[in-house]
Amino acid sequence: MKKISRRKFLQATAATAALASAAAQSPSGAILERSNRISANHWGAFYVNVRGGRMVGVTPYVKDAYPTPMLEAMADRVYAQNRIQYPMVRASYLRDGPGADPTLRGAEPFVRVSWREAFDLVAKELNRVKKEFGPPSIFAGSYGWYDAGQINNPPVLLQRMLRLHGGFVGGTGDYSTAAGQVIMPHVVGTLEVYEQQTAWPVILDNTQLIVLWGADPLLNCQIGWAPADHYAYGAIEELKKRRGRIEVVSIDPRVTDTARYLDARWIAPRPGTDTALMLGIAHALYSEKRHDQAFLDKYTVGFARFAEYLTGKSDGTPKTPEWAANISGVEASVIRNLARQMAAKRTMLMGGWAIQRQHHGEQAHWMLVTLAAMLGQIGLPGGGFGLSYHYDSGGNLTASAPGLPGITSGAASGGAAWLSKDANAIPVARVADMLLNPGQPFDFNGKRQTYPDIKLVYWAGGNPFVHHQDRNRLIQAWQKPQTVIVQDPFWTPTAKFADIVLPASTTFERDDIAQVGSYSRVRIVAMKKAVEPLYESRSDFEIFAELSRRLGFGPKFTEGRDTLGWVRFVYGEARKQAAQLKLPMPDFDTFWNGTGVVEFPIPGESRSFVRYGDFRKDPILNALGTPSGKIEIYSKTIEGFKYDDCPPHPTWLEPAERLGSEKARQYPLHLSSPHPKYRLHSQLNNTWIRRWYEVHEREPVWINPVDAEARGIRNGDVVRLFNERGQTLAGAVVTDRVRRGVVVMAEGAWYDPAEPGKVGALCKHGDVNVLTIDRGTSKLAQGNIAHTALVQLEKFGGELPEVTAFDPPKSAERG
Ligand SMILES: Nc1nc2c(c(=O)[nH]1)N[C@H]1C(S)=C(S)[C@@H](COP(=O)(O)OP(=O)(O)OC[C@H]3O[C@@H](n4cnc5c(=O)[nH]c(N)nc54)[C@H](O)[C@@H]3O)O[C@H]1N2
Ligand SMILES: Nc1nc2c(c(=O)[nH]1)N[C@H]1C(S)=C(S)[C@@H](COP(=O)(O)OP(=O)(O)OC[C@H]3O[C@@H](n4cnc5c(=O)[nH]c(N)nc54)[C@H](O)[C@@H]3O)O[C@H]1N2
Ligand SMILES: [Mo]
C-alpha cells in the first residue's frame, strides 16, 4: 500500500492547487498550457489537457483547493485497455436469440456486430418483450454512479425512452442510505441523510466534542454526486488547529484516515452493534439524570414509551452500559464516561452511513437521533447530530444559486408512468430477490407489493456485479431473464455477464453541464468534450435517441434537441431562475465559449446555518414533517405496520451475523467493506492507480496482527476469505488500524471468477461481495446489509492464479 499521510496529502494537494491557479501544473507534474476545456465529474471540476488530440491529464479547477489525487488517473481511465470498442453480442445469444442458454452468461465469448445490427437487435427485443409479456417485464432500475452531467444521464435517458415505449419497472432508494432515508421521514420528517448540515464554521466556533460515528469525511468527501467541491478539507484542516479546544472521538472498527489525521480518540466496537452501544450511553444518561427532559418534552414525542424499553420495564432487560459492553465489546466504563462527556459538552454526533448498511440498519440512525434528542442540543449551534458530514462536504456553505435542471425521465409529450401490476419500482437492493421470485409478495415501508416477472434487464451506468451483495446468488438470479443489455464504457464484470453490450463514451468524449456541490451548488461548469469518442463508442444520449427513433418516437424523445441543444436549454432554465433571484448569469454562448464557469455568491448567513435552528426557535411555526410535527422517538405510523423486524421505537435487534454470536464460532471474523480510498466503487480499478494499494495484484484486506499471527499470515501474503456464500483471494495488510476480530476489505474491486459464469467460483481478485449477505435491512426499508457478514480467512497455499479482471472477454467470429 502506498502510505502517504493525510497531512502530506493535504499539503501536497494544496500546493498543487496553488500552482494550478497560476495555470501551470497538472497533478502529474507535467507543465502544460492551461486548456480552456473545462469539465467536471464526481471527483471535482478541472481543465482537461489535450495534446495532439489525445487527453494527457487534468488540472484541478483553480478554486478547488483540495483536489483528490484520484484525478491523476482520469486520462488512463479514458484509454483503459478494457474499453468496450464496438457493440458486442454473446455468441450463443446472437445465434439462438433471446433466452439462449442463460447459464453461459459470463462464460461465453462475444461477437462484434455493427451499431446498425445492435440497434435493430435491441429495438426488436424491446418490442417483442413488451408485446409478449407487457412493459412490467422490463427492468430498468439501472442503479449506479454513472458519471456527472445533467444530460448524459444513462438511467434517466433509459427510463425516458421506456416510458415512451409503454413503461418499465424501476428501482427506488439507493445502496447508500436505503435504511436511513426510509426511517428518517418517520422520525424527523425529511430524508435527513441528504440535507445541508450545520455549517462547518459553526462547528469550529461552538462544538466541544465531535463524535465521528462510523464516518470518515477525509476519505469519502473526495467525491460527490454532483461534482465534489472539497470544502470539508479546509474545515478539517482548521479543526486540527483547534484540537486543543475541540475533542474528537471516532467510533469505528478501524482507525480511519480522518481519525488518524485528527489524532482522534478511537473507540472500536464490534461491527453492527452500534445501536446497543448507543442504548448503553442513553441508559447512562438516563440513570444519572443527565438527559434533557425539557427538550424531550417540548420537541419530541414518545420518549416515555422508549424509556420503558431503555430501563427494561417493558422487556425485562435494562440497557445498561454493562449490557451494551457485552454486545459491543466496548467497556462499560468507556460507555459511561462517553455519556458524561457528551452531556457536559457541546456535542455534535456525526453519523456515517455504514452503520445503517446493516441488518436492522434503520435502528442505528433512529437511535442516533434519539441519543441526540436526550442530549437536548439539536438546533443549538454546533450541537445535535448530522448524517452527512462525510458526504460531499455536508456542512459546506450554500451559495445563492439557481438549481440546474437536467433532462427528465418523463418527456414533455408524456408517456406511461413507471408501471407494473403492483410494484412499479422495487427497492433497489431487492433486485436478485425480484428476479428469483416473480409473483411473490414483499413488504416495503407499510405497503405489500408483488415482484414482477422480469424478462429483460437493461443496465446503463451501474455495475451490479460489483455493487450487489452475494455474488453467487446474483449469478443465479441473472440467469432468469431472457435478455440482458448492458451499456458502459468498460468491460466491467456486469458487461461480461450481458447478452448485448453497447459501448458508451466517457464524459471526456461528449458535451454536458454540471453544478458543483450537491449541497453548496457553488458553480455551474461546462463539461466540454475534450477528445473524440474512442473506437465506436457513442454518448448515452445518442444511443437512446437512436433507439427511440427506431422504436418510432425519436422526436418525442429528443424534443427536437441534440446534446448541446439540451445543455443550452437547461442552462437557460437556470438562468431564468437566476434572474428571479437577481443573480447575474451570462448568456449561454458567452458562458460556453468563455470560461465555462459561473460562480455563485455565498451569502453571509450560510456561515451561521444551524440545522434545526428554526425548529428549536419555534417548533409550532417550523414544525417537522412528521405526523406530530416533532421528533418521533415512538412512531405510531411504524407501530401500525406491525413489523417484527422494525418495532415502533429504536430497539436492539440481533443481526443475522455478528461477533459474539453462535455463528462466529465457525466464521470468527467480521468482514467490513467500506468505500475505497482510491476508487469510486469499481471506477478507476481498471487504471494504474490500483498499484497504489494492491497486494500481489489483489484487493487488500486489513487484518489485525493478532488475528494474522493466529493464522500464520504475514503482511503481503495472499489469503483466501470464505464463508458459505463464496470465496475470494485478497492481499493481507497486517495492521493495528483494525480492531481484533474484524477484517476490512473495500467494496468495488472487480469480480474475477476463476471459472467464469460458475456459481461458487473462487474470485481471483477480491470482490468483497462474494461474501456478503443479500437480504433486506427490514420490511421497512429493504436496504442492503453489506456490512453484516462473518468470514474465515486463511493463507492461500495454491498456485497464484493470474488476475484477468481487466482483460476484455474472449471474442469470437460469427458462428
Ligand atoms: N460490500 C459493499 N457493497 C456495496 C457498498 C458497501 O459499502 N459495501 N456500497 C454500496 C453503495 S453505497 C453504492 S452507491 C454502490 C455503488 O455501485 P455502482 O454505482 O454500480 O458502482 P460504480 O462502480 O460507480 O458503477 C458505475 C458504472 O457506471 C459506468 N459509467 C461511468 N460513466 C458512464 C457513462 O457515461 N455512461 C454509462 N453508460 N456508464 C458509465 C462505470 O464504468 C461503472 O461501471 O455499491 C454498493 N455496494
Ligand atoms: N473515495 C471514495 N469516496 C466515496 C465513495 C467511494 O467509493 N470512494 N462512495 C461515495 C458513496 S456512493 C457513499 S454512499 C459514501 C459512503 O459513506 P459511508 O457509508 O459513511 O462510508 P463507508 O466507507 O461505508 O463507512 C464509513 C465508516 O464506517 C465504518 N464502519 C463500518 N461498519 C461499522 C460499524 O458497524 N460501526 C461503526 N461504528 N462504524 C462502522 C467504516 O470502517 C468506515 O470508516 O461515500 C461516498 N464517498
Ligand atoms: Mo452510495
PDB file of C-alpha atoms and ligand atoms in Angstrom, residues 143 145 174-177 194 353 357 391 675 681, ligand 3:
ATOM      1  CA  TYR A 143     -28.853   1.716 -10.297  1.00  0.00           C
ATOM      2  CA  TRP A 145     -22.872   6.005 -10.179  1.00  0.00           C
ATOM      3  CA  ASP A 174     -30.227   3.600  -3.185  1.00  0.00           C
ATOM      4  CA  TYR A 175     -27.427   1.461  -1.754  1.00  0.00           C
ATOM      5  CA  SER A 176     -26.010   4.378   0.191  1.00  0.00           C
ATOM      6  CA  THR A 177     -28.707   5.312   2.675  1.00  0.00           C
ATOM      7  CA  TYR A 194     -29.113  14.282   2.093  1.00  0.00           C
ATOM      8  CA  TRP A 353     -23.921   5.549   6.650  1.00  0.00           C
ATOM      9  CA  ARG A 357     -25.972  -0.503   5.741  1.00  0.00           C
ATOM     10  CA  TYR A 391     -20.622  13.107   2.118  1.00  0.00           C
ATOM     11  CA  HIS A 675     -15.809   2.571   0.433  1.00  0.00           C
ATOM     12  CA  HIS A 681     -16.687   1.989  -6.065  1.00  0.00           C
TER      13      HIS A 681
HETATM   14 MO    MO B   3     -23.517   5.055  -2.249  1.00  0.00          MO
END
